[in-house]
mmCIF file of C-alpha atoms in Angstrom:
data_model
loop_
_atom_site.group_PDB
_atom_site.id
_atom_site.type_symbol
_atom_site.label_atom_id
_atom_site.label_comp_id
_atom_site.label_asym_id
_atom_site.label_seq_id
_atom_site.Cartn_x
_atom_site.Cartn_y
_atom_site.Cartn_z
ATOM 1 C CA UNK A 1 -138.710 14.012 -41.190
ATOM 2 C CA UNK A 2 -136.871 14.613 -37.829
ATOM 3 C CA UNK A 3 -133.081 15.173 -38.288
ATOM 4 C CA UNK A 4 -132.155 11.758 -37.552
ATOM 5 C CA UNK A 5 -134.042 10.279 -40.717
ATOM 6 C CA UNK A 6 -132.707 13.593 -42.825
ATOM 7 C CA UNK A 7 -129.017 12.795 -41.629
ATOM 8 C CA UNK A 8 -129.886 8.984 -42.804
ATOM 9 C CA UNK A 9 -131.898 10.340 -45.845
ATOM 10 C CA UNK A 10 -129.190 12.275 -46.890
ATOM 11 C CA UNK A 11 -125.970 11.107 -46.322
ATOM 12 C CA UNK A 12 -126.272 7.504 -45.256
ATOM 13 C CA UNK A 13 -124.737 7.989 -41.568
ATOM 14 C CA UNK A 14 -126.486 8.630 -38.528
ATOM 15 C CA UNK A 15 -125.652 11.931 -36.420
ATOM 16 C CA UNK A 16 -122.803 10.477 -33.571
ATOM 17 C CA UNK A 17 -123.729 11.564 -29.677
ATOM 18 C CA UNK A 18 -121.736 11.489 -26.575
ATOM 19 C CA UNK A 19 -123.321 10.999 -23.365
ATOM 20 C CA UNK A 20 -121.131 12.507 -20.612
ATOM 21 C CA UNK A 21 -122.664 11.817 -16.623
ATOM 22 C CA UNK A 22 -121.096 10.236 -13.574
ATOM 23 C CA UNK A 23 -124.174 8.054 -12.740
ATOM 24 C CA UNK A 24 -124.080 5.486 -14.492
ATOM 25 C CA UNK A 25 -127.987 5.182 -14.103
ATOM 26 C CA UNK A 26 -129.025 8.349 -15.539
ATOM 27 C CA UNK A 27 -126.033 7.468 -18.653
ATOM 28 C CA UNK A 28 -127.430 4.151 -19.316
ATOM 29 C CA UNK A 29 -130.740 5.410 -19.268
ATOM 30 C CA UNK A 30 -130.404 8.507 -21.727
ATOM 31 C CA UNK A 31 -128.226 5.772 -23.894
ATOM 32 C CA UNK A 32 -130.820 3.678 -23.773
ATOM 33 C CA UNK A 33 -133.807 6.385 -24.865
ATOM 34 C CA UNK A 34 -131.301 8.107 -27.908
ATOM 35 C CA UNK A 35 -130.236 4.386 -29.184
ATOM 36 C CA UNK A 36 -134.155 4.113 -30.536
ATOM 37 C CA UNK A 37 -133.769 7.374 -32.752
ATOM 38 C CA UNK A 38 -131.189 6.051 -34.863
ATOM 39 C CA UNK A 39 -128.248 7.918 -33.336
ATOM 40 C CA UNK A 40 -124.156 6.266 -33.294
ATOM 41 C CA UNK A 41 -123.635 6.776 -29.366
ATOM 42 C CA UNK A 42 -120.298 6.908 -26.957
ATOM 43 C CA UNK A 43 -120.368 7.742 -23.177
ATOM 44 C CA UNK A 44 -118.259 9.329 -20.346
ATOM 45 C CA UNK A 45 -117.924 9.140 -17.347
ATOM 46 C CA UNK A 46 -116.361 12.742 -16.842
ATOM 47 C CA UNK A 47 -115.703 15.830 -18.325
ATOM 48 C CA UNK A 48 -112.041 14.741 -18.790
ATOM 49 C CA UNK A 49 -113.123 10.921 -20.291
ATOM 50 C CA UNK A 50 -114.972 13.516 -22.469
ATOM 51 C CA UNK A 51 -112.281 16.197 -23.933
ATOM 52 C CA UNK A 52 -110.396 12.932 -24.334
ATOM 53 C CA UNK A 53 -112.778 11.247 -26.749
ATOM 54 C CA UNK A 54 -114.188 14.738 -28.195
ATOM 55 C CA UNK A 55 -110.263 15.360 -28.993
ATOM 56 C CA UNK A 56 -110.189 12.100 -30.925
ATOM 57 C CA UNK A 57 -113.623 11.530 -32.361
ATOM 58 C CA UNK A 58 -115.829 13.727 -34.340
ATOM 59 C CA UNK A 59 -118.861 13.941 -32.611
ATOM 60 C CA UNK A 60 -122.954 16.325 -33.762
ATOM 61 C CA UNK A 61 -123.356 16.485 -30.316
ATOM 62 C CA UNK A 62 -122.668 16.689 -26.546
ATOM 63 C CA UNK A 63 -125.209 15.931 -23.678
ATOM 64 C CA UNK A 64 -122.856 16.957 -20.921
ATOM 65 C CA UNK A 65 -123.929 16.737 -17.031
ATOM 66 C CA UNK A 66 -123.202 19.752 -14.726
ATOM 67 C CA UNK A 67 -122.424 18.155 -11.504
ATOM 68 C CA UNK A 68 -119.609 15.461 -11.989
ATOM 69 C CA UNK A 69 -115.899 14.322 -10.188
ATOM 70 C CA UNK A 70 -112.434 15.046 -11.649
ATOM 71 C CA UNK A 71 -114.010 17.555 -13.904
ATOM 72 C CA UNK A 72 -117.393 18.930 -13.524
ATOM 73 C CA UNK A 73 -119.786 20.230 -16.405
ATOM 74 C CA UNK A 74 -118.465 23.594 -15.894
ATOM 75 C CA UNK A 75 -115.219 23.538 -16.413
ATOM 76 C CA UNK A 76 -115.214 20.804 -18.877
ATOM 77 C CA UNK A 77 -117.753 23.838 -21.149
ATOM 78 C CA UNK A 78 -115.186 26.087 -20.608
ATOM 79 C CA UNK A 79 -112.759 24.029 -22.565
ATOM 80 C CA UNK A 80 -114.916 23.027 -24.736
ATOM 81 C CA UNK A 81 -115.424 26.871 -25.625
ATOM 82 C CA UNK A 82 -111.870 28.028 -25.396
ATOM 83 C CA UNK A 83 -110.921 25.153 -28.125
ATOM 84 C CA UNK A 84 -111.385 26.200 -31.879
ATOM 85 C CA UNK A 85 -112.322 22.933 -33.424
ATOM 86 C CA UNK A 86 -114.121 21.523 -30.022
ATOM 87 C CA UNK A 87 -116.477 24.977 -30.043
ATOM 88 C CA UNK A 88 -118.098 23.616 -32.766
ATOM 89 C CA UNK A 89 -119.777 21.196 -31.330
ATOM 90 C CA UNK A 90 -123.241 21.948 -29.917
ATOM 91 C CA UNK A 91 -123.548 21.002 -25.621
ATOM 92 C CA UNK A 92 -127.009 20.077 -24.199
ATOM 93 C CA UNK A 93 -126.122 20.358 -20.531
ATOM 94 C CA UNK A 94 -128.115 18.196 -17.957
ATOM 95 C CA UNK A 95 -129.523 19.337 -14.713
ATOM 96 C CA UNK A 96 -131.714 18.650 -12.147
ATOM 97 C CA UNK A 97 -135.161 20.196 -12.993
ATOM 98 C CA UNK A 98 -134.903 22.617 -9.945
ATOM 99 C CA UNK A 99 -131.223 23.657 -11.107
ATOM 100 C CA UNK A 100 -132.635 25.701 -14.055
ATOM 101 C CA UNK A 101 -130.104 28.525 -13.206
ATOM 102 C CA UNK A 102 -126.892 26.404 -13.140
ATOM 103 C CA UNK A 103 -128.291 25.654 -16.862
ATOM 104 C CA UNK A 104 -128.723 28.926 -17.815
ATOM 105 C CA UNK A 105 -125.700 30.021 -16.964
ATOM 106 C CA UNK A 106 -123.730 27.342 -18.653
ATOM 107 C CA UNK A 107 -125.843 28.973 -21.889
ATOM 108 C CA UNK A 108 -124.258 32.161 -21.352
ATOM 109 C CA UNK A 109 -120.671 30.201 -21.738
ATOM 110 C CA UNK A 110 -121.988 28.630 -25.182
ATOM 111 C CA UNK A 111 -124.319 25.780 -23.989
ATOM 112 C CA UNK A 112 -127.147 25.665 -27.022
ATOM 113 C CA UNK A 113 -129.638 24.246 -24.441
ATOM 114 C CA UNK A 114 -130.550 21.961 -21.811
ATOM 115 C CA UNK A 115 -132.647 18.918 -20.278
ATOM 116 C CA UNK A 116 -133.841 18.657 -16.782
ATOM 117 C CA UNK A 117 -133.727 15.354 -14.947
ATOM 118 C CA UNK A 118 -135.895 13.039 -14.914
ATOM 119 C CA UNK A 119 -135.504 12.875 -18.476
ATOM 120 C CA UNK A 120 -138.933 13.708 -20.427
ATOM 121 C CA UNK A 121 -139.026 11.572 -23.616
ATOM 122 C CA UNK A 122 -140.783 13.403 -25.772
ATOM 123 C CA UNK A 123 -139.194 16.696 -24.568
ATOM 124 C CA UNK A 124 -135.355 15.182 -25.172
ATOM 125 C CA UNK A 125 -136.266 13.937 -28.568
ATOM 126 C CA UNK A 126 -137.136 17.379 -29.402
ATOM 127 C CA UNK A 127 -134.349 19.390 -28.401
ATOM 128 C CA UNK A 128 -132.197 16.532 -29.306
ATOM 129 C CA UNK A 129 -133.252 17.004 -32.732
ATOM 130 C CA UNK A 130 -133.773 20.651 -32.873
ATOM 131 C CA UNK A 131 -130.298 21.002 -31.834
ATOM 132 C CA UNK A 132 -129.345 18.601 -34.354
ATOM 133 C CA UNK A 133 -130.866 19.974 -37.408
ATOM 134 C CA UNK A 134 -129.182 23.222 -36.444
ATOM 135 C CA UNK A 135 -125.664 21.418 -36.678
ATOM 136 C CA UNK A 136 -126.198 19.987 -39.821
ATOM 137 C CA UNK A 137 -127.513 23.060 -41.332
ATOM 138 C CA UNK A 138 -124.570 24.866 -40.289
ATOM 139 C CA UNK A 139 -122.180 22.052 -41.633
ATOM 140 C CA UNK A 140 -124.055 22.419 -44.583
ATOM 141 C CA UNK A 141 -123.944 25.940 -44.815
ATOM 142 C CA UNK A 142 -120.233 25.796 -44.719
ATOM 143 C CA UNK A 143 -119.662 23.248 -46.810
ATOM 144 C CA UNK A 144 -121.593 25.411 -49.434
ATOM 145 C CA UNK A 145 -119.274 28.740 -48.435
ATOM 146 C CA UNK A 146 -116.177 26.347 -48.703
ATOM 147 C CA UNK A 147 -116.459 24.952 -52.029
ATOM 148 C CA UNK A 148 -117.888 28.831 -53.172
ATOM 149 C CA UNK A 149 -114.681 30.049 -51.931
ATOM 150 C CA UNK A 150 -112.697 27.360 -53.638
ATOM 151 C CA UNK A 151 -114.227 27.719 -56.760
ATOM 152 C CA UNK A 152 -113.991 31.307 -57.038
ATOM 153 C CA UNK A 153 -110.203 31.450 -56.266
ATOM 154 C CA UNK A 154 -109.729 28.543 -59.383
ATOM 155 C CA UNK A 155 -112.308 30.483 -61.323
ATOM 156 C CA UNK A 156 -110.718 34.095 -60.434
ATOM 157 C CA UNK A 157 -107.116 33.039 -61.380
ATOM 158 C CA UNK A 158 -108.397 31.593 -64.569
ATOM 159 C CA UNK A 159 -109.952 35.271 -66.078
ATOM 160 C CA UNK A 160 -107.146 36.824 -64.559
ATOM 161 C CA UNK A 161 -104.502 35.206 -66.437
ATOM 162 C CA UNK A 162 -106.682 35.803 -69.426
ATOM 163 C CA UNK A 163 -107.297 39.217 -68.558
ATOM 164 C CA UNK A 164 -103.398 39.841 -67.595
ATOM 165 C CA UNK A 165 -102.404 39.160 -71.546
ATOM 166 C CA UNK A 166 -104.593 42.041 -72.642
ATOM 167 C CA UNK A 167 -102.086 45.331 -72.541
ATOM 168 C CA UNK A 168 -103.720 48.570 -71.589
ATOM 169 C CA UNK A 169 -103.255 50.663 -74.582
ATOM 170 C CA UNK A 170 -105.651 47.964 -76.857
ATOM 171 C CA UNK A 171 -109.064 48.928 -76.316
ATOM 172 C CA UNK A 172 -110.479 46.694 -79.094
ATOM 173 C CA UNK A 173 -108.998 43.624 -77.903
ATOM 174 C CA UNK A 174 -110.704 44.503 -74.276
ATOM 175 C CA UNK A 175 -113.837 44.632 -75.839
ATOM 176 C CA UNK A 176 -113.141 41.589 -77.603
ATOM 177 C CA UNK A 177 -112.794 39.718 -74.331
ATOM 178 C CA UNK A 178 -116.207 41.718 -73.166
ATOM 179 C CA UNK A 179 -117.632 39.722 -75.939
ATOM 180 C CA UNK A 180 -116.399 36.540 -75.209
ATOM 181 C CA UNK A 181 -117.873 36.424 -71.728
ATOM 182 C CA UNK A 182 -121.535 38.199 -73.913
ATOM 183 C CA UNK A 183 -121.281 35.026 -75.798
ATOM 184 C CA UNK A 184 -121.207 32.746 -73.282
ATOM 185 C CA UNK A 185 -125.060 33.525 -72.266
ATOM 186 C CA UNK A 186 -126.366 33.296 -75.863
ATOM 187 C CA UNK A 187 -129.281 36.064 -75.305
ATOM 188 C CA UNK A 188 -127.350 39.190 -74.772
ATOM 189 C CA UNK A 189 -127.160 39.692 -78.735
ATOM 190 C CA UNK A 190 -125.830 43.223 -79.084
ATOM 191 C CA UNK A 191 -126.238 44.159 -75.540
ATOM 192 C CA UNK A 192 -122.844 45.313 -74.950
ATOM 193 C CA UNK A 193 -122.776 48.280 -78.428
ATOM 194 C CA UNK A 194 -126.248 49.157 -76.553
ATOM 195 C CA UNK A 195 -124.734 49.570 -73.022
ATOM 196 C CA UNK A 196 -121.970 51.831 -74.585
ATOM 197 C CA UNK A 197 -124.820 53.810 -76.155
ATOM 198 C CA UNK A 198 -127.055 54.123 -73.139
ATOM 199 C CA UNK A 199 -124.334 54.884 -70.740
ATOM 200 C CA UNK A 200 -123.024 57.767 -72.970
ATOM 201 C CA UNK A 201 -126.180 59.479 -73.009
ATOM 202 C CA UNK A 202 -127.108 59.067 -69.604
ATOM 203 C CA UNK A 203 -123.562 61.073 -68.671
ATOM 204 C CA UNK A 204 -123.401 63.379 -71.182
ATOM 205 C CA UNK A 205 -127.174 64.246 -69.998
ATOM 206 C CA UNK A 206 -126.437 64.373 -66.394
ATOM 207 C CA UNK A 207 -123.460 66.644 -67.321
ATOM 208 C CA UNK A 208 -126.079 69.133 -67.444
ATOM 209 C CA UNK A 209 -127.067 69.139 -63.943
ATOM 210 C CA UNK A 210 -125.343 71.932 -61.937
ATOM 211 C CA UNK A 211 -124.249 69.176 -59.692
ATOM 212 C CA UNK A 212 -122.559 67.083 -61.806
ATOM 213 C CA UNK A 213 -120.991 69.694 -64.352
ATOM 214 C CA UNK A 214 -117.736 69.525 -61.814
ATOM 215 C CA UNK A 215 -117.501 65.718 -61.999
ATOM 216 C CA UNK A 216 -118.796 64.148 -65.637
ATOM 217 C CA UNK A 217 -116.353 65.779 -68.456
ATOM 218 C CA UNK A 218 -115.263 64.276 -71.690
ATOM 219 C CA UNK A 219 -112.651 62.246 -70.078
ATOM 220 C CA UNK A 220 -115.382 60.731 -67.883
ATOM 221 C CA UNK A 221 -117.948 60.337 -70.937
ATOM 222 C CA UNK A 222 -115.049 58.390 -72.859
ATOM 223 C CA UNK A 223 -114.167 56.089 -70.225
ATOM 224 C CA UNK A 224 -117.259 55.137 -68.977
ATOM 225 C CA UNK A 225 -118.233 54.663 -72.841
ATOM 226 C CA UNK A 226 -114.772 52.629 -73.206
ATOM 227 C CA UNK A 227 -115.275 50.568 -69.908
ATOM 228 C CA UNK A 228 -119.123 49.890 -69.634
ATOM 229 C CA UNK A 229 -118.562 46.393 -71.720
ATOM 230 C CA UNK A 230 -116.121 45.213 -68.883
ATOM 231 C CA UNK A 231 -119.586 45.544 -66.530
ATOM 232 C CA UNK A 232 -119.832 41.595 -66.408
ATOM 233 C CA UNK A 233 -116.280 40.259 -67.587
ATOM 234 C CA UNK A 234 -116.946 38.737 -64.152
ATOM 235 C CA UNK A 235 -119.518 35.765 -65.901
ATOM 236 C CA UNK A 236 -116.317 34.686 -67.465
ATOM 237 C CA UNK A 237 -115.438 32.676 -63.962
ATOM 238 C CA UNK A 238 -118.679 31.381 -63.516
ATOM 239 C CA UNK A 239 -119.919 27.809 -64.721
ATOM 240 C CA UNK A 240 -121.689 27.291 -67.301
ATOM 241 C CA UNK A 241 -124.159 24.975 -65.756
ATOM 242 C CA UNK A 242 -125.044 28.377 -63.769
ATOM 243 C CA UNK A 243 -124.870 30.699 -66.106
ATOM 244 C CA UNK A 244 -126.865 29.396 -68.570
ATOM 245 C CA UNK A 245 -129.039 27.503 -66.814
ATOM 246 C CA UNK A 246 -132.923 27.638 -68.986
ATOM 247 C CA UNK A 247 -134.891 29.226 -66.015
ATOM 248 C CA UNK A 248 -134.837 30.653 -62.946
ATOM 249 C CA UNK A 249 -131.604 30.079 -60.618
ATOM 250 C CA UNK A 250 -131.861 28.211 -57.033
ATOM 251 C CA UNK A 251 -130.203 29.737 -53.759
ATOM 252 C CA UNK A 252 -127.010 28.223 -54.345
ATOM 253 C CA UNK A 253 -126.853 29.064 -58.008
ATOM 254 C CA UNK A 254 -127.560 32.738 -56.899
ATOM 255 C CA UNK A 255 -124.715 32.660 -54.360
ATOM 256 C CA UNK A 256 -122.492 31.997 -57.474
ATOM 257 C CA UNK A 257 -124.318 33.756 -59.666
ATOM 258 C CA UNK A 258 -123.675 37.129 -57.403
ATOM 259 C CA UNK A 259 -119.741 36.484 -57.504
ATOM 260 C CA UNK A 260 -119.287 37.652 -61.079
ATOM 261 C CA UNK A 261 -118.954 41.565 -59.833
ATOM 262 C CA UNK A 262 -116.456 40.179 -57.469
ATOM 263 C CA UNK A 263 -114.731 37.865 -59.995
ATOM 264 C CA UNK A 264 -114.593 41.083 -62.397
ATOM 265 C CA UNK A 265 -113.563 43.790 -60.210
ATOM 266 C CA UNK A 266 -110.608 41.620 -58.981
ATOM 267 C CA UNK A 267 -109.554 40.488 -62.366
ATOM 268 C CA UNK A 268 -108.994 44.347 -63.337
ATOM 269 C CA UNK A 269 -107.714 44.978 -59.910
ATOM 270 C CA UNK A 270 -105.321 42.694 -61.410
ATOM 271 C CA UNK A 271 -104.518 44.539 -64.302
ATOM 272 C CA UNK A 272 -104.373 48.056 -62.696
ATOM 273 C CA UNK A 273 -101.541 47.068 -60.164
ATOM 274 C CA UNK A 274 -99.617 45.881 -63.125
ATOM 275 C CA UNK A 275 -100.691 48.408 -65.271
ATOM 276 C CA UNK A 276 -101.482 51.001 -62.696
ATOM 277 C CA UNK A 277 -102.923 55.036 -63.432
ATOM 278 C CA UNK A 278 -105.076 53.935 -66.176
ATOM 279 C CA UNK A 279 -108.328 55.735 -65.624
ATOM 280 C CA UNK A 280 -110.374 53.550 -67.977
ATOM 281 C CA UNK A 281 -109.347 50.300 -66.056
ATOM 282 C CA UNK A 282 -110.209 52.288 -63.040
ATOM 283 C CA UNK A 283 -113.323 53.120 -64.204
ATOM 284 C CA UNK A 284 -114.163 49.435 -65.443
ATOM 285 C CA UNK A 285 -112.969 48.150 -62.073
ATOM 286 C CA UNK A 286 -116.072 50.340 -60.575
ATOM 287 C CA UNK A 287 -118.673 49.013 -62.861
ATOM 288 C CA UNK A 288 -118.068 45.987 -62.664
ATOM 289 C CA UNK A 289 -118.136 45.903 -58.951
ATOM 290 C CA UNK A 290 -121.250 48.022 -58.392
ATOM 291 C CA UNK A 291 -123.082 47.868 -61.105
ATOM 292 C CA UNK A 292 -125.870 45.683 -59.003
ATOM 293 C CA UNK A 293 -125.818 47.953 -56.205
ATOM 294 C CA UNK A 294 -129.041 49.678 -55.402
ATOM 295 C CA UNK A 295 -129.694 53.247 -54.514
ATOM 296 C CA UNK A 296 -131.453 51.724 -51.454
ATOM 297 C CA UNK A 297 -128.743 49.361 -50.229
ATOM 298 C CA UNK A 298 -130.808 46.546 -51.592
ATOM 299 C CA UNK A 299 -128.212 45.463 -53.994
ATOM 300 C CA UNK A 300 -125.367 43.426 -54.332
ATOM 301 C CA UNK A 301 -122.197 42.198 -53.650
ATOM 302 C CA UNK A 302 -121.940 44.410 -50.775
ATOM 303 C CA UNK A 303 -124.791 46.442 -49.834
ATOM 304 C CA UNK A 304 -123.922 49.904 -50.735
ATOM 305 C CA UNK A 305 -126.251 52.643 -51.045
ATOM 306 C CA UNK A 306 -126.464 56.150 -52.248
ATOM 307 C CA UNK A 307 -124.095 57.846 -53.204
ATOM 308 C CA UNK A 308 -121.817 55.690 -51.826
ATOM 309 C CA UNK A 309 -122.518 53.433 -55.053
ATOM 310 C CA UNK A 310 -119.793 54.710 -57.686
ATOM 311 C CA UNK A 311 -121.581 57.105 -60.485
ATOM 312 C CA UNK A 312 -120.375 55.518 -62.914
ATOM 313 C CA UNK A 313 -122.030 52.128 -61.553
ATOM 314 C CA UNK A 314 -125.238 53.917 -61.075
ATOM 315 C CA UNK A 315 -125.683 55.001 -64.454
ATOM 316 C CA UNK A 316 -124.550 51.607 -66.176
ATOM 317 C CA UNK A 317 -127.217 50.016 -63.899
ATOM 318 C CA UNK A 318 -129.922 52.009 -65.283
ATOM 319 C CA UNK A 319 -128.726 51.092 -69.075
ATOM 320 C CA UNK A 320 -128.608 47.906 -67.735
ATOM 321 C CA UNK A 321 -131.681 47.001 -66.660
ATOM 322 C CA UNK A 322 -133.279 48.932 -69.411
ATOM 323 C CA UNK A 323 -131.658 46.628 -71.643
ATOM 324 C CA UNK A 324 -132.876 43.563 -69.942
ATOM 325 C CA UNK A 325 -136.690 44.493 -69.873
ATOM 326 C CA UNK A 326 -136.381 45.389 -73.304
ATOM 327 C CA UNK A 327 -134.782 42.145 -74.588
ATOM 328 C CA UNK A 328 -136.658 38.632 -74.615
ATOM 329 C CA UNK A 329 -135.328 36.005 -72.231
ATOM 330 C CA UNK A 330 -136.487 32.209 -71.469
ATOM 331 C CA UNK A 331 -138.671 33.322 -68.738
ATOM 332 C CA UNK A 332 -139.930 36.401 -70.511
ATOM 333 C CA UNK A 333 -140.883 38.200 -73.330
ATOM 334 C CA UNK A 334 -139.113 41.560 -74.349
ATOM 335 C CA UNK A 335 -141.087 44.692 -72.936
ATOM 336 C CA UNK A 336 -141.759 47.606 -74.970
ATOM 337 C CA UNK A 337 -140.286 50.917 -74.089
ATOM 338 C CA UNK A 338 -143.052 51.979 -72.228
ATOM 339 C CA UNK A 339 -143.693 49.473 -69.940
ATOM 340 C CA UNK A 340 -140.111 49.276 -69.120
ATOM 341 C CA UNK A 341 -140.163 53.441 -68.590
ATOM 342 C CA UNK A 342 -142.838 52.406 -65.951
ATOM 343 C CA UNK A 343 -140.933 50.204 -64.150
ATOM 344 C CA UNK A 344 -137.585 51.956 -64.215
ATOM 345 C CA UNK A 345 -139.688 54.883 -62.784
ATOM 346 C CA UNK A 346 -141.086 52.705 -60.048
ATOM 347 C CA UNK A 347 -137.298 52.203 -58.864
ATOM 348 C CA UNK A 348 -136.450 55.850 -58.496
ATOM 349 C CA UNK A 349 -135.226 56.202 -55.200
ATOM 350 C CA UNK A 350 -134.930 52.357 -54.874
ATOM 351 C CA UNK A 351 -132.934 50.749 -57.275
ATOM 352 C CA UNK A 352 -132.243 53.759 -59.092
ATOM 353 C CA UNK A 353 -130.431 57.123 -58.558
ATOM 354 C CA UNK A 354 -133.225 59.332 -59.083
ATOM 355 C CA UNK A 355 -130.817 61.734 -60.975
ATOM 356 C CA UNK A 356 -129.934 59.492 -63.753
ATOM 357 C CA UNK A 357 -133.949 58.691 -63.664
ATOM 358 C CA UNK A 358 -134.343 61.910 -64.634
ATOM 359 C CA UNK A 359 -131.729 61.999 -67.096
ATOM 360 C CA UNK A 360 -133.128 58.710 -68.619
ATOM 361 C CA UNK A 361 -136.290 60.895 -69.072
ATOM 362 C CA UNK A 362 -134.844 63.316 -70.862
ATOM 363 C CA UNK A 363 -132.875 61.335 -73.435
ATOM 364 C CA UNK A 364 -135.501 58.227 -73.526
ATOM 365 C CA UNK A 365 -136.149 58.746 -77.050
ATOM 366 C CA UNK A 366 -132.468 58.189 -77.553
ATOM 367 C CA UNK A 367 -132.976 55.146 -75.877
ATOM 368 C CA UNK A 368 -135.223 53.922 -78.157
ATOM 369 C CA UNK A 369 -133.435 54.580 -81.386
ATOM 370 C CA UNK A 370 -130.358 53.171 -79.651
ATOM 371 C CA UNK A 371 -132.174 49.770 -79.034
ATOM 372 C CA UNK A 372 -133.705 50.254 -82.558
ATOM 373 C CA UNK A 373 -130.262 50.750 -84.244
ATOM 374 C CA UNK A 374 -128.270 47.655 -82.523
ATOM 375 C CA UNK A 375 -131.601 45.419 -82.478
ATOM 376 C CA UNK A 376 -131.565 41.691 -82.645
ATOM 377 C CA UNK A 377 -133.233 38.467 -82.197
ATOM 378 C CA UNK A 378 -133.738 38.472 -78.729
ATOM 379 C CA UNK A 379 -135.635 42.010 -78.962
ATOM 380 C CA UNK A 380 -138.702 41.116 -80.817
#
């Protein structure tokens, strides 16, 4: 399907062209060629006909000759590029076919490409539609970023008010909102007492380690044990139709999807500046933030790596994902410890810190009675 019968397909309008050349041969005949594809189609006679009818139409694309009166291909790019809304609009510049340098440098001003004259048929159709295809990808694209952004800002301001009611002093009634976004995704069971669990041992083992013994004290075990259910207060913001969707998410679902840390971390950001030198909210506004991060940068929302990943996001994401292999979901079955030892060791160095790999070694057994002692449904 060439972009023509997409745009058609689609949206039920065809893409809208302007023709812009001085001989009125060459413009009837390139008219004449693009009118069989389907396309809506205006002409100019120069560059300043042109601006005129690109400042009051909304045209896909340009075909603009180089050599023209009053205002010549040049000049008329150069306006074209220096506008904000008129840049948008991709220019195939026309030139003779031994005037291949004028056309390249009109692609260093922001030209996407060119055709040589005498027009080849074949040839225009397909950088006419290439060029096309890019534009309404692009359009597309940020349509898609435009309605994120809008929903996230309604959806943000919606768990922050709830989030802004909670005072800082009632630690039960925080968790009770951890649970209400846990029981919007009916398979987490008791996966928040878990995380608590696994993120406790995993500190107070690393405290061991000569170089954390300065960092992880009691004050950090408590608070990361007090904060580790606000990891995904985030999924609060996001739809439904999304979040609980009965299989595997699509690109655009994942773009949402991958907002929740965002959502979350903003929400308590939220609650710290009107609540501000709590260290638990601190620490909650970390994991929820990071705690997708990867130790190789592979992670998400913004790509950190190393050590540059809070601690206290590295070790919830090891409890984490523990307690996803180990608990059934609609696309799989629950994993038993050992397999999910297996592949938790496979990510050391990748998605994992390899220090709290090692400390999940050490205290795995106390994983298992963990998951054994707040086991449910979604675990056999």
């Amino acid at each position: 399907m060439n972009a023509a019968e997409q745009r058609n397909d689609e949206a039920g309008e065809a893409f809208s062209i302007l023709v812009v050349d001085d001989n009125e041969m060459n413009r009837d005949l390139l008219l004449r060629r693009l009118a069989n594809f389907g396309f809506h189609l205006s002409s100019a006679m120069n560059g300043e006909e042109a601006l005129a009818q690109l400042r009051a139409h909304s045209f896909d694309l340009v075909l603009l000759d180089i050599m023209m009166p009053v205002l010549d291909g040049y000049e008329t790019l150069k306006v074209i590029q220096g506008d904000t809304v008129l840049r948008r609009v991709p220019i195939i510049m026309i030139t003779a076919l031994d005037d291949v340098d004028s056309a390249v440098r009109c692609i260093e001003m922001g030209a996407v490409d060119y055709v040589t004259k005498p027009f080849n048929p074949v040839l225009l159709r397909a950088r006419v539609d290439a060029n096309l295809e890019r534009k309404r990808m692009s359009d597309l694209e940020e349509h898609r970023r435009a309605e994120i952004e809008r929903n996230n800002v309604s959806l943000s301001e919606e768990v922050r008010a709830k989030v802004l009611e909670i005072s800082q002093s009632q630690l039960a009634a925080i968790f009770a909102m951890s649970k209400l976004a846990e029981s919007r995704d009916p398979e987490t069971g008791e996966h928040l007492e878990r995380m608590r669990e696994y993120c406790k041992l995993l500190s107070e083992q690393l405290s061991h380690m000569p170089k954390f013994q300065s960092i992880i004290d009691r004050a950090f075990v408590d608070n990361i044990y007090a904060a580790s259910p606000l990891h995904d207060i985030g999924k609060v913001g996001i739809d439904d139709n999304v979040l609980l969707k009965p299989g595997p998410l699509n690109d655009d679902e994942w773009i949402i999807m991958k907002q929740h840390p965002v959502i979350g971390a903003e929400t308590l950001r939220e609650v710290d500046r009107q609540h501000p030198g709590n260290d638990f909210i601190c620490t909650g506004i970390e994991i929820a933030e990071s705690h997708h991060e990867k130790w190789d940068g592979s992670g998400y929302p913004y790509g950190l790596s190393g050590e540059r990943i809070p601690l206290v996001a590295r070790i919830l994401a090891l409890g984490d994902v523990y307690d996803a292999l180990t608990s059934r979901r609609c696309y799989k079955n629950a994993f038993n410890h050992k397999k999910s030892r297996r592949i938790i060791e496979e990510g050391l160095g990748s998605h994992f810190d390899p220090d709290v790999v090692l400390a999940f070694f050490e205290v795995e057994s106390d994983f298992e009675r963990v998951r054994q002692e707040y086991k449910n449904l979604d675990q056999d």
